[in-house]
Coordinates of C-alpha atoms in Angstrom, one line a residue:
M1 CA -72.6 -134.4 42.7
G2 CA -72.6 -132.9 46.2
E3 CA -69.2 -131.4 45.7
C4 CA -70.4 -129.7 42.5
L5 CA -73.4 -128.3 44.3
E6 CA -71.2 -127.1 47.1
K7 CA -68.9 -125.3 44.6
F8 CA -71.9 -123.9 42.8
S9 CA -73.4 -122.5 46.1
Q10 CA -70.0 -121.0 46.9
K11 CA -69.8 -119.3 43.5
L12 CA -73.4 -118.1 43.8
E13 CA -72.6 -116.6 47.3
V14 CA -69.6 -114.8 45.8
I15 CA -71.8 -113.5 43.0
L16 CA -74.5 -112.4 45.4
E17 CA -72.0 -110.6 47.6
A18 CA -70.5 -108.8 44.6
Q19 CA -74.0 -107.9 43.4
G20 CA -74.9 -106.6 46.8
E21 CA -71.7 -104.5 46.8
V22 CA -72.5 -103.1 43.4
I23 CA -76.1 -102.3 44.4
E24 CA -74.9 -100.6 47.7
T25 CA -72.3 -98.6 45.9
T26 CA -74.7 -97.6 43.2
Q27 CA -77.4 -96.6 45.7
K28 CA -74.9 -94.5 47.6
S29 CA -73.6 -92.8 44.5
V30 CA -77.1 -92.1 43.2
K31 CA -78.3 -91.0 46.6
L32 CA -75.4 -88.5 47.0
K33 CA -76.0 -87.2 43.5
L34 CA -79.7 -86.8 44.1
Q35 CA -79.2 -85.1 47.5
S36 CA -76.7 -82.7 46.0
F37 CA -79.0 -82.0 43.2
V38 CA -82.0 -81.3 45.5
K39 CA -80.1 -79.3 48.1
E40 CA -78.0 -77.3 45.8
D41 CA -79.3 -77.1 42.3
V42 CA -83.0 -77.2 43.0
R43 CA -82.7 -74.9 46.0
R44 CA -80.7 -72.4 44.0
F45 CA -83.3 -72.6 41.2
K46 CA -86.1 -72.0 43.7
D47 CA -84.4 -69.0 45.2
V48 CA -83.9 -67.4 41.8
R49 CA -87.5 -68.1 40.9
K50 CA -88.7 -66.5 44.2
E51 CA -86.5 -63.4 43.4
F52 CA -88.1 -63.2 40.0
E53 CA -91.6 -63.5 41.4
R54 CA -90.9 -60.8 44.0
G55 CA -89.5 -58.5 41.3
S56 CA -92.6 -59.2 39.2
E57 CA -94.9 -58.3 42.1
S58 CA -93.0 -55.1 42.9
L59 CA -93.1 -54.1 39.2
E60 CA -96.9 -54.6 39.1
A61 CA -97.3 -52.5 42.3
A62 CA -95.1 -49.7 41.0
L63 CA -97.1 -49.7 37.7
G64 CA -100.3 -49.4 39.7
R65 CA -99.0 -46.5 41.9
N66 CA -97.7 -44.8 38.8
A67 CA -101.1 -45.1 37.1
Q68 CA -102.9 -43.8 40.2
A69 CA -100.7 -40.6 40.6
P70 CA -102.9 -37.5 40.2
R71 CA -102.0 -35.0 37.4
G72 CA -102.1 -32.0 39.7
K73 CA -99.6 -33.4 42.3
Q74 CA -96.3 -33.2 40.6
H75 CA -94.4 -34.5 43.7
E76 CA -96.3 -37.8 43.8
V77 CA -95.9 -38.2 40.1
E78 CA -92.1 -37.9 40.4
E79 CA -92.0 -40.4 43.3
A80 CA -94.2 -42.9 41.4
S81 CA -91.9 -42.6 38.3
H82 CA -88.7 -43.2 40.3
A83 CA -90.3 -46.1 42.1
L84 CA -91.4 -47.6 38.7
L85 CA -87.9 -47.2 37.2
N86 CA -86.3 -49.0 40.2
A87 CA -88.9 -51.8 40.1
R88 CA -88.3 -52.3 36.4
K89 CA -84.5 -52.5 36.9
T90 CA -85.0 -55.0 39.7
F91 CA -87.4 -57.1 37.6
R92 CA -85.1 -57.1 34.6
S93 CA -82.2 -58.2 36.7
G94 CA -84.2 -61.0 38.3
A95 CA -85.6 -62.0 35.0
L96 CA -82.2 -62.4 33.5
D97 CA -81.0 -64.4 36.4
Y98 CA -84.1 -66.6 36.2
V99 CA -83.7 -67.1 32.4
L100 CA -80.0 -67.9 32.8
Q101 CA -80.8 -70.5 35.4
V102 CA -83.5 -72.1 33.2
R103 CA -81.2 -72.1 30.2
S104 CA -78.4 -73.6 32.3
S105 CA -80.6 -76.4 33.3
K106 CA -81.8 -77.0 29.7
L107 CA -78.2 -76.8 28.6
D108 CA -77.1 -79.4 31.1
E109 CA -80.0 -81.6 30.0
S110 CA -79.1 -81.1 26.3
V111 CA -75.4 -81.9 27.0
F112 CA -76.4 -85.0 28.9
W113 CA -78.6 -86.3 26.1
G114 CA -76.1 -85.2 23.4
R115 CA -73.3 -87.1 25.2
T116 CA -75.6 -90.1 25.6
K117 CA -76.4 -90.0 21.9
L118 CA -72.7 -89.7 21.0
V119 CA -71.9 -92.6 23.3
L120 CA -74.6 -94.7 21.8
N121 CA -73.6 -93.8 18.2
S122 CA -70.0 -94.5 19.1
A123 CA -70.9 -97.9 20.6
R124 CA -73.0 -98.7 17.5
E125 CA -70.1 -97.8 15.1
K126 CA -67.7 -99.7 17.2
R127 CA -69.9 -102.8 17.1
D128 CA -70.3 -102.5 13.3
M129 CA -66.6 -102.0 12.8
E130 CA -65.9 -105.1 14.9
Q131 CA -68.3 -107.1 12.9
R132 CA -66.8 -106.0 9.6
H133 CA -63.3 -106.6 10.9
A134 CA -64.3 -110.1 12.0
A135 CA -65.9 -110.8 8.6
I136 CA -62.9 -109.6 6.7
K137 CA -60.6 -111.6 9.0
K138 CA -62.7 -114.7 8.5
K139 CA -62.7 -114.2 4.7
V140 CA -58.9 -113.7 4.6
N141 CA -58.4 -116.9 6.7
T142 CA -60.9 -119.0 4.7
D143 CA -60.3 -117.6 1.1
V144 CA -56.7 -117.6 0.0
S145 CA -57.7 -115.9 -3.3
Y146 CA -58.8 -112.8 -1.5
D147 CA -57.0 -109.8 -2.8
N148 CA -57.8 -106.1 -2.5
S149 CA -54.8 -104.9 -4.4
L150 CA -56.5 -105.2 -7.8
M151 CA -57.7 -102.0 -9.3
D152 CA -60.8 -101.7 -11.5
F153 CA -60.3 -101.0 -15.2
C154 CA -60.9 -97.3 -16.0
A155 CA -60.3 -96.3 -19.6
D156 CA -60.9 -92.6 -18.8
A157 CA -58.7 -92.3 -15.8
P158 CA -57.4 -88.7 -15.3
N159 CA -53.8 -89.8 -15.1
G160 CA -54.1 -91.9 -18.2
I161 CA -53.4 -95.2 -16.3
A162 CA -56.3 -97.6 -17.0
M163 CA -55.0 -100.2 -14.6
E164 CA -51.9 -101.0 -12.6
G165 CA -50.5 -103.5 -10.2
Y166 CA -47.7 -106.0 -9.5
L167 CA -47.2 -109.0 -11.9
Y168 CA -44.5 -111.6 -12.4
K169 CA -42.9 -111.3 -15.8
R170 CA -41.1 -114.2 -17.5
A171 CA -37.7 -113.2 -18.9
S172 CA -37.0 -113.9 -22.6
N173 CA -33.5 -115.0 -22.0
A174 CA -32.3 -118.6 -21.8
F175 CA -32.9 -118.9 -18.1
K176 CA -36.6 -118.0 -18.3
T177 CA -36.6 -116.4 -14.8
W178 CA -39.6 -114.7 -13.3
S179 CA -39.3 -111.2 -11.9
R180 CA -41.9 -109.1 -10.0
R181 CA -42.6 -105.8 -11.7
W182 CA -45.1 -103.0 -11.4
F183 CA -47.2 -103.1 -14.6
S184 CA -49.7 -100.6 -15.9
I185 CA -52.0 -100.1 -18.9
Q186 CA -51.6 -96.5 -20.1
K187 CA -52.1 -94.8 -23.5
N188 CA -52.9 -98.0 -25.3
Q189 CA -49.6 -99.5 -24.1
L190 CA -48.6 -102.2 -21.6
V191 CA -45.7 -100.8 -19.5
Y192 CA -43.7 -102.1 -16.5
Q193 CA -41.3 -100.3 -14.2
K194 CA -38.5 -101.3 -11.9
K195 CA -37.6 -99.5 -8.7
F196 CA -36.3 -96.0 -9.3
K197 CA -36.0 -96.6 -13.1
Q198 CA -37.8 -95.3 -16.1
P199 CA -40.8 -97.3 -17.4
T200 CA -40.3 -99.9 -20.1
V201 CA -42.8 -100.4 -22.8
V202 CA -43.7 -104.1 -23.3
M203 CA -46.4 -103.8 -25.9
E204 CA -46.4 -100.5 -27.9
D205 CA -49.9 -100.9 -29.4
L206 CA -52.4 -103.1 -27.7
R207 CA -54.6 -103.0 -30.8
L208 CA -52.3 -105.5 -32.4
C209 CA -52.3 -107.8 -29.4
T210 CA -54.3 -110.7 -28.1
V211 CA -54.4 -112.0 -24.5
K212 CA -55.0 -115.6 -23.4
V213 CA -54.6 -117.9 -20.4
C214 CA -51.5 -120.1 -20.2
A215 CA -53.1 -123.3 -19.2
D216 CA -50.0 -125.4 -20.0
N217 CA -47.7 -123.5 -17.7
E218 CA -46.7 -125.1 -14.4
R219 CA -47.1 -121.9 -12.5
R220 CA -50.6 -120.8 -11.6
F221 CA -52.5 -117.8 -12.7
C222 CA -50.4 -117.2 -15.8
F223 CA -51.5 -115.4 -19.0
E224 CA -49.9 -114.3 -22.2
V225 CA -50.1 -111.1 -24.2
V226 CA -49.2 -111.8 -27.8
S227 CA -48.2 -109.2 -30.5
P228 CA -47.1 -109.8 -34.1
S229 CA -43.5 -109.6 -33.1
K230 CA -43.3 -111.0 -29.6
S231 CA -45.1 -112.4 -26.7
C232 CA -45.0 -111.7 -22.9
Q233 CA -45.9 -114.3 -20.2
L234 CA -47.2 -112.8 -17.0
Q235 CA -48.3 -114.2 -13.7
A236 CA -50.8 -112.7 -11.2
D237 CA -51.0 -113.4 -7.5
S238 CA -54.5 -114.9 -7.7
E239 CA -57.1 -116.1 -10.1
R240 CA -59.1 -112.9 -9.5
Q241 CA -56.1 -110.8 -10.5
Q242 CA -55.5 -113.0 -13.5
Q243 CA -59.1 -112.6 -14.8
G244 CA -59.0 -108.9 -14.0
W245 CA -55.8 -108.3 -16.0
I246 CA -57.1 -110.3 -19.0
S247 CA -60.4 -108.3 -18.9
A248 CA -58.4 -105.1 -18.6
V249 CA -56.2 -105.8 -21.6
Q250 CA -59.3 -106.8 -23.7
N251 CA -61.2 -103.7 -22.6
S252 CA -58.2 -101.6 -23.4
I253 CA -58.0 -103.1 -26.9
A254 CA -61.7 -102.4 -27.5
S255 CA -61.4 -98.9 -26.1
A256 CA -58.4 -98.1 -28.3
F257 CA -60.3 -99.3 -31.4
Q258 CA -63.4 -97.3 -30.4
E259 CA -61.3 -94.2 -30.0
R260 CA -59.8 -94.8 -33.4
R261 CA -63.2 -95.2 -34.9
E262 CA -64.5 -92.0 -33.3
D263 CA -61.6 -90.0 -34.8
P264 CA -62.0 -90.4 -38.6
H265 CA -59.4 -87.7 -39.3
S266 CA -56.5 -89.5 -37.5
P267 CA -53.8 -90.8 -39.8
R268 CA -54.0 -94.4 -40.7
E269 CA -51.1 -96.5 -39.4
R270 CA -49.2 -99.0 -41.5
C271 CA -48.7 -101.8 -39.1
S272 CA -48.4 -105.6 -39.2
S273 CA -50.8 -108.0 -37.6
V274 CA -50.6 -111.6 -36.5
S275 CA -50.6 -113.8 -39.6
G276 CA -51.4 -116.9 -37.5
S277 CA -49.5 -119.2 -39.8
P278 CA -47.6 -122.0 -38.1
G279 CA -43.8 -122.0 -38.0
G280 CA -43.4 -118.2 -38.2
G281 CA -41.3 -118.3 -41.3
V282 CA -38.3 -116.3 -42.4
F283 CA -40.2 -113.6 -44.2
G284 CA -39.9 -110.1 -42.7
D285 CA -42.2 -107.1 -42.8
Q286 CA -42.6 -105.7 -46.3
E287 CA -44.8 -103.6 -48.4
K288 CA -48.2 -105.3 -48.9
T289 CA -51.6 -104.5 -50.2
G290 CA -52.9 -101.2 -48.9
G291 CA -55.7 -101.1 -46.4
R292 CA -58.2 -99.2 -48.6
E293 CA -57.5 -101.5 -51.6
A294 CA -58.1 -104.6 -49.4
L295 CA -61.3 -103.0 -48.0
D296 CA -62.7 -102.4 -51.4
Q297 CA -61.9 -105.9 -52.7
V298 CA -63.2 -107.8 -49.7
Q299 CA -66.4 -105.7 -49.3
G300 CA -67.1 -106.4 -52.9
I301 CA -67.9 -110.0 -52.1
P302 CA -71.7 -110.8 -51.7
G303 CA -72.7 -110.3 -48.0
N304 CA -69.5 -108.6 -47.0
K305 CA -70.9 -105.1 -46.8
Q306 CA -72.6 -106.0 -43.5
C307 CA -71.2 -107.6 -40.4
C308 CA -71.4 -111.4 -40.6
D309 CA -72.8 -111.7 -37.1
C310 CA -74.9 -108.7 -36.3
G311 CA -75.5 -107.1 -39.8
E312 CA -74.0 -103.7 -39.0
P313 CA -73.2 -102.0 -42.4
G314 CA -69.7 -101.0 -43.4
P315 CA -67.6 -103.6 -41.4
D316 CA -63.9 -102.8 -41.5
W317 CA -62.6 -105.8 -39.7
A318 CA -62.1 -109.4 -40.8
S319 CA -61.5 -112.9 -39.6
I320 CA -58.9 -114.2 -42.0
N321 CA -59.2 -117.9 -41.2
L322 CA -63.0 -117.8 -41.4
G323 CA -63.1 -115.5 -44.4
I324 CA -65.7 -113.1 -43.0
T325 CA -66.1 -109.4 -42.3
L326 CA -66.9 -108.0 -38.9
C327 CA -67.9 -104.8 -37.1
I328 CA -65.7 -103.3 -34.4
V329 CA -67.8 -104.9 -31.5
C330 CA -68.0 -108.3 -33.1
S331 CA -64.3 -108.2 -34.0
G332 CA -63.4 -107.7 -30.3
I333 CA -65.5 -110.7 -29.3
H334 CA -63.9 -112.8 -32.0
R335 CA -60.5 -111.7 -30.8
S336 CA -61.4 -112.9 -27.3
L337 CA -62.2 -116.4 -28.6
G338 CA -58.5 -117.0 -29.4
V339 CA -56.6 -117.5 -32.6
H340 CA -57.6 -121.2 -32.8
F341 CA -61.1 -120.0 -33.4
S342 CA -60.8 -116.7 -35.2
K343 CA -57.8 -114.5 -36.3
V344 CA -58.9 -110.9 -36.5
R345 CA -57.3 -108.3 -38.7
S346 CA -58.2 -104.8 -39.6
L347 CA -59.2 -104.0 -43.3
T348 CA -58.0 -100.4 -42.9
L349 CA -55.2 -100.4 -40.3
D350 CA -53.3 -103.5 -41.2
S351 CA -51.3 -104.4 -44.3
W352 CA -52.6 -107.3 -46.4
E353 CA -50.6 -109.9 -48.4
P354 CA -52.1 -110.4 -51.9
E355 CA -52.7 -114.1 -51.3
L356 CA -54.7 -113.3 -48.2
V357 CA -56.9 -110.8 -50.1
R358 CA -57.4 -113.5 -52.7
L359 CA -58.5 -115.9 -50.0
M360 CA -61.0 -113.5 -48.6
C361 CA -62.5 -113.0 -52.0
E362 CA -63.1 -116.8 -52.3
L363 CA -65.3 -117.0 -49.2
G364 CA -67.4 -114.2 -47.7
N365 CA -70.2 -113.8 -45.2
T366 CA -72.9 -115.4 -47.4
A367 CA -71.0 -118.6 -47.9
I368 CA -69.9 -118.9 -44.3
N369 CA -73.3 -118.2 -42.9
R370 CA -74.8 -120.9 -45.0
I371 CA -72.6 -123.3 -43.0
Y372 CA -72.6 -121.8 -39.5
E373 CA -76.3 -120.7 -39.6
A374 CA -77.7 -123.6 -41.6
R375 CA -80.2 -124.4 -38.8
I376 CA -81.0 -120.9 -37.8
D377 CA -84.7 -121.3 -38.6
E378 CA -85.0 -124.4 -36.3
I379 CA -83.6 -122.7 -33.1
T380 CA -85.1 -120.3 -30.7
I381 CA -82.1 -118.1 -30.2
K382 CA -82.5 -114.7 -31.9
K383 CA -79.8 -113.4 -34.1
P384 CA -78.4 -110.1 -32.8
H385 CA -78.8 -106.8 -34.7
P386 CA -76.4 -103.8 -34.7
S387 CA -77.9 -102.2 -31.6
S388 CA -78.0 -105.4 -29.6
P389 CA -76.1 -105.4 -26.3
R390 CA -72.5 -106.7 -26.4
G391 CA -73.5 -109.6 -24.1
D392 CA -76.1 -110.8 -26.7
K393 CA -73.6 -110.6 -29.5
E394 CA -71.0 -112.5 -27.5
S395 CA -73.5 -115.2 -26.6
W396 CA -74.5 -115.6 -30.3
I397 CA -70.9 -115.7 -31.6
R398 CA -69.8 -118.3 -29.1
S399 CA -72.8 -120.4 -29.9
K400 CA -72.2 -120.0 -33.6
F401 CA -68.4 -120.5 -33.9
V402 CA -67.3 -122.2 -30.7
E403 CA -70.2 -124.5 -29.8
K404 CA -71.3 -124.7 -33.5
K405 CA -75.0 -125.1 -32.5
F406 CA -76.4 -124.0 -35.8
I407 CA -74.5 -126.1 -38.4
Q408 CA -76.3 -128.8 -40.4
K409 CA -75.4 -132.5 -40.3
L410 CA -72.5 -133.3 -42.7
P411 CA -74.5 -135.4 -45.3
E412 CA -77.0 -132.5 -45.6
T413 CA -74.3 -129.7 -46.1
G414 CA -72.1 -131.9 -48.2
R415 CA -74.9 -133.0 -50.6
N416 CA -74.2 -132.6 -54.3
I417 CA -70.5 -131.8 -53.6
P418 CA -68.3 -132.8 -56.6
L419 CA -65.8 -135.5 -55.5
R420 CA -62.8 -137.1 -57.2
P421 CA -62.6 -140.9 -57.2
V422 CA -60.0 -142.3 -54.7
G423 CA -56.6 -142.9 -56.2
S424 CA -56.9 -140.4 -59.1
R425 CA -54.7 -137.2 -59.2
P426 CA -56.2 -133.8 -59.8
P427 CA -55.6 -132.1 -63.1
L428 CA -52.7 -129.6 -63.3
K429 CA -54.7 -126.8 -64.8
P430 CA -56.4 -123.7 -63.7
K431 CA -59.4 -123.8 -61.3
P432 CA -62.4 -125.5 -63.0
N433 CA -65.7 -123.8 -63.3
R434 CA -67.9 -125.0 -60.4
A435 CA -70.9 -125.2 -62.6
T436 CA -69.3 -127.8 -64.8
L437 CA -67.9 -130.0 -62.0
P438 CA -69.3 -133.5 -62.0
R439 CA -71.8 -134.5 -59.4
L440 CA -71.7 -137.9 -57.8
P441 CA -74.6 -139.8 -56.3
E442 CA -75.6 -138.9 -52.7
E443 CA -74.6 -142.4 -51.4
D444 CA -71.0 -141.6 -52.1
L445 CA -71.2 -138.9 -49.4
S446 CA -73.1 -140.7 -46.8
G447 CA -70.1 -142.2 -45.0
L448 CA -67.6 -139.5 -45.9
H449 CA -65.3 -138.5 -43.1
P450 CA -64.8 -134.7 -42.6
G451 CA -61.1 -135.1 -43.2
A452 CA -61.7 -136.9 -46.5
L453 CA -64.2 -134.1 -47.5
L454 CA -61.5 -131.5 -46.8
Y455 CA -59.0 -133.6 -48.7
R456 CA -61.2 -133.8 -51.8
S457 CA -62.5 -130.2 -51.7
A458 CA -58.9 -129.0 -51.4
A459 CA -58.0 -130.7 -54.7
L460 CA -61.1 -129.2 -56.3
Q461 CA -60.4 -125.8 -54.8
H462 CA -64.0 -125.7 -53.5
F463 CA -63.6 -123.2 -50.6
P464 CA -67.2 -123.4 -49.1
V465 CA -66.9 -127.1 -48.9
M466 CA -63.4 -126.8 -47.3
A467 CA -64.9 -124.4 -44.7
D468 CA -67.8 -126.8 -44.2
A469 CA -65.5 -129.7 -43.5
L470 CA -63.5 -127.6 -41.0
A471 CA -66.7 -126.6 -39.3
H472 CA -67.6 -130.2 -38.8
G473 CA -64.2 -130.9 -37.1
A474 CA -62.0 -132.0 -40.0
D475 CA -58.3 -132.4 -39.1
V476 CA -56.6 -129.8 -41.3
N477 CA -53.6 -132.2 -41.4
W478 CA -55.7 -135.3 -42.2
V479 CA -53.6 -138.1 -43.9
N480 CA -55.0 -140.2 -46.7
T481 CA -53.2 -143.5 -46.3
V482 CA -54.6 -144.7 -49.6
E483 CA -52.9 -142.0 -51.6
E484 CA -49.3 -142.1 -50.3
S485 CA -50.2 -140.4 -47.0
S486 CA -51.0 -137.2 -48.8
T487 CA -52.6 -134.3 -46.9
P488 CA -55.1 -131.6 -47.9
L489 CA -52.3 -129.1 -48.2
I490 CA -50.4 -131.4 -50.7
Q491 CA -53.7 -131.8 -52.6
A492 CA -54.0 -128.0 -52.9
V493 CA -50.4 -127.8 -54.1
T494 CA -51.1 -130.4 -56.8
A495 CA -54.1 -128.3 -57.9
N496 CA -51.8 -125.2 -58.0
S497 CA -54.3 -123.3 -55.8
L498 CA -52.5 -120.4 -53.9
A499 CA -55.7 -119.4 -52.1
A500 CA -56.5 -123.0 -51.0
C501 CA -53.0 -123.3 -49.6
E502 CA -53.3 -120.0 -47.8
F503 CA -56.7 -121.1 -46.4
L504 CA -55.3 -124.3 -45.0
L505 CA -52.3 -122.6 -43.5
Q506 CA -54.4 -120.0 -41.8
N507 CA -56.4 -122.8 -40.2
G508 CA -53.3 -124.5 -38.8
A509 CA -52.0 -126.7 -41.6
N510 CA -48.4 -127.9 -41.0
V511 CA -46.3 -126.6 -43.8
N512 CA -43.7 -129.4 -43.3
T513 CA -45.9 -132.5 -43.1
A514 CA -44.5 -135.0 -45.6
D515 CA -46.2 -137.9 -47.5
S516 CA -45.1 -141.5 -47.5
N517 CA -42.2 -140.6 -50.0
G518 CA -40.9 -138.0 -47.5
R519 CA -42.0 -135.1 -49.7
G520 CA -43.7 -132.1 -48.1
P521 CA -45.7 -129.3 -49.7
L522 CA -42.4 -127.5 -50.7
H523 CA -41.1 -130.6 -52.5
H524 CA -44.3 -131.0 -54.4
A525 CA -44.5 -127.3 -55.4
T526 CA -40.9 -127.5 -56.6
I527 CA -41.5 -130.7 -58.6
L528 CA -44.6 -129.2 -60.2
G529 CA -42.9 -125.9 -60.9
H530 CA -45.4 -123.9 -58.9
T531 CA -43.2 -120.8 -58.1
G532 CA -45.9 -118.9 -56.3
L533 CA -46.5 -121.8 -53.9
V534 CA -42.8 -122.1 -53.2
C535 CA -42.7 -118.4 -52.3
L536 CA -45.7 -118.8 -50.0
F537 CA -44.3 -121.9 -48.2
L538 CA -40.9 -120.2 -47.7
K539 CA -42.7 -117.2 -46.1
R540 CA -44.5 -119.7 -43.8
G541 CA -41.3 -121.3 -42.6
A542 CA -41.1 -124.4 -44.8
D543 CA -37.9 -126.4 -44.3
Y544 CA -35.9 -126.1 -47.6
N545 CA -33.3 -128.5 -46.2
A546 CA -35.8 -131.4 -45.8
R547 CA -34.9 -134.5 -47.9
D548 CA -37.2 -137.1 -49.4
H549 CA -36.6 -140.8 -49.4
T550 CA -34.3 -140.3 -52.4
Q551 CA -32.2 -137.9 -50.4
K552 CA -33.2 -134.9 -52.5
D553 CA -34.0 -131.5 -51.0
P554 CA -36.1 -128.9 -52.9
I555 CA -33.0 -127.0 -54.1
T556 CA -31.7 -130.2 -55.8
I557 CA -35.0 -130.9 -57.4
A558 CA -35.3 -127.3 -58.6
V559 CA -31.8 -127.5 -60.2
E560 CA -32.7 -130.8 -61.9
T561 CA -35.9 -129.4 -63.3
A562 CA -34.0 -126.3 -64.4
N563 CA -36.5 -123.9 -62.8
A564 CA -34.5 -120.7 -62.3
D565 CA -37.2 -118.8 -60.3
I566 CA -37.5 -121.5 -57.7
V567 CA -33.8 -122.0 -57.5
T568 CA -33.5 -118.3 -56.9
L569 CA -36.1 -118.2 -54.2
L570 CA -34.7 -121.2 -52.3
R571 CA -31.1 -120.0 -52.4
I572 CA -32.1 -116.5 -51.3
A573 CA -34.2 -117.9 -48.4
K574 CA -31.2 -120.0 -47.4
M575 CA -28.8 -117.2 -47.6
N576 CA -31.1 -114.9 -45.6
K577 CA -31.4 -117.4 -42.8
E578 CA -27.7 -117.8 -42.7
M579 CA -27.3 -114.0 -42.4
R580 CA -29.8 -113.8 -39.6
E581 CA -28.0 -116.6 -37.7
M582 CA -24.7 -114.8 -38.1
D583 CA -26.3 -111.6 -36.8
G584 CA -27.7 -113.4 -33.7
A585 CA -30.8 -112.7 -31.8
F586 CA -30.9 -109.0 -32.8
G587 CA -30.6 -109.8 -36.6
Q588 CA -33.2 -108.2 -38.9
P589 CA -35.8 -110.3 -40.7
G590 CA -34.0 -109.8 -44.0
D591 CA -32.3 -107.2 -46.2
E592 CA -34.2 -105.1 -48.7
T593 CA -33.1 -107.3 -51.7
Y594 CA -34.6 -110.4 -50.1
Q595 CA -37.8 -108.6 -49.2
D596 CA -38.2 -107.0 -52.7
I597 CA -37.7 -110.4 -54.4
F598 CA -40.3 -112.1 -52.3
R599 CA -42.7 -109.2 -52.6
D600 CA -42.5 -109.3 -56.4
F601 CA -43.1 -113.0 -56.5
S602 CA -46.0 -112.8 -54.1
H603 CA -47.7 -110.1 -56.3
M604 CA -47.0 -112.1 -59.5
A605 CA -48.4 -115.3 -58.0
S606 CA -51.7 -113.6 -57.0
N607 CA -52.1 -111.1 -59.9
N608 CA -50.2 -112.5 -62.8
P609 CA -49.6 -116.2 -62.2
E610 CA -48.9 -116.9 -65.9
K611 CA -45.6 -115.0 -65.6
L612 CA -44.3 -117.6 -63.2
K613 CA -44.8 -120.5 -65.6
R614 CA -41.5 -119.7 -67.3
R615 CA -38.6 -122.1 -66.8
S616 CA -34.9 -121.5 -66.9
T617 CA -34.8 -123.3 -70.2
D618 CA -36.8 -120.5 -71.7
F619 CA -33.9 -118.2 -71.3
K620 CA -31.3 -120.4 -72.8
T621 CA -29.8 -119.3 -76.1

């Protein structure tokens, strides 16, 4: 303790000595400055002031003598005038020196205070800068996701580039390598550029694209931009960049659609959209139902002339798996939900397959809203209107279709639905009139599983009930083990319902799921001679080489049943696939003959199904 006190006293003595030296030096410096100021500056100022006062007194005396000079004595008048002139010159010279000295003193004072202010401001700015620098440094050290390289989305940028920055791009070759490229969103296109090379367009038209997060990828911060013909996986440097790019792509899509809508005289493009059917299929682009024709047919369904979600009149967008029409704003929100919830397509810009138009005419906004808004009177959430903010519409749509807050309990929505007894097969005849369908007691529905409800309604071609079952979580590939492991899609085939099959496929039904006999939907359609369904399944990628437990594939069955149309379709599909495999990765989807044949069969299946009932035996002589 004593040693510590001794050291403390020594340090204190050193501090006091240093303080004394500082005080002494400061006093000397201040004393010298004050003495110099008093002896030189103040004395010089006093001397100038005395000169000014003497000149002022001399001028007053000269003015007095000049005033007293008599009129009759010309000699005295001239002397007084000369004396006044000299006194005035002396006064003016002294006054200028005095004013100059005063202004010099004021200037020195002003410069002193100005410099002091500059020093203080500079010190304040330096302190603020140091604080900001320390805060930024701390944020960088503590937040690894900090990134200032991300630009904000700007649709009206002067250079046409809405957003740009570095991203990692996954190659489409067999090695699946990742390369860092400079990406930009410009002119409704997604473009990337290598060093010193011309830009490469990744997505030519973002209006046909969707963007989603790649949650199943091992690499972090990945997202995928999907178009009807290809997809592109990208990786950002941080989660903030990932969300920024996803929002930028979505905003660019919405901006492009808005520009399109604001320019009614722009030519309508004939372009394909994502069909959303599993398996992709072997069917290439072909001539389909025109946009205006599809718009007129779909809007003719009750409730379809207003947006399903906000009620805006004249909707020209549709969700093909839900069977509803949408306005431009709500369609953008539906697109952001992902294709597993809603598959958006334009009624005017996109081409429409006839079976898809037929499906849209089986549902409609009125039927779907009875399901998804069944409890709208019991909730406090207010349904948006056309002028509601986008945020309100998005909240409503997510609550309605994602969270399904407004649907009724299944026994309530399924009440009085016609059901077929378990074990019986549906009749092979055209769709029955719903008004004449038998009604079973309510207790038969009390324990019905949503999958079973979908299964029964698919056989009866009751589309609102099918949509209701899917809304309640029915598995679209539900298997009925009691009836040879049949599925809803096979039931729709047995009922010869083209629209029901299309509805199930749009909602994710597997076109190759087989029953306990090893027969898939294509087998059943071939056995029953449903040529239109065979055409549909081949377009959706059905496996025509699949064999059942008797080792028969669809072609063998079609030959045995002597159905020339189905044999033709199966063989042409097989030949087309072989041609594509021979052409390699750059092969075309199919030649014109293949496309023409499938197009004709699709139109006949939707518009003139009776023409497809003919068999090869009808042409025998």
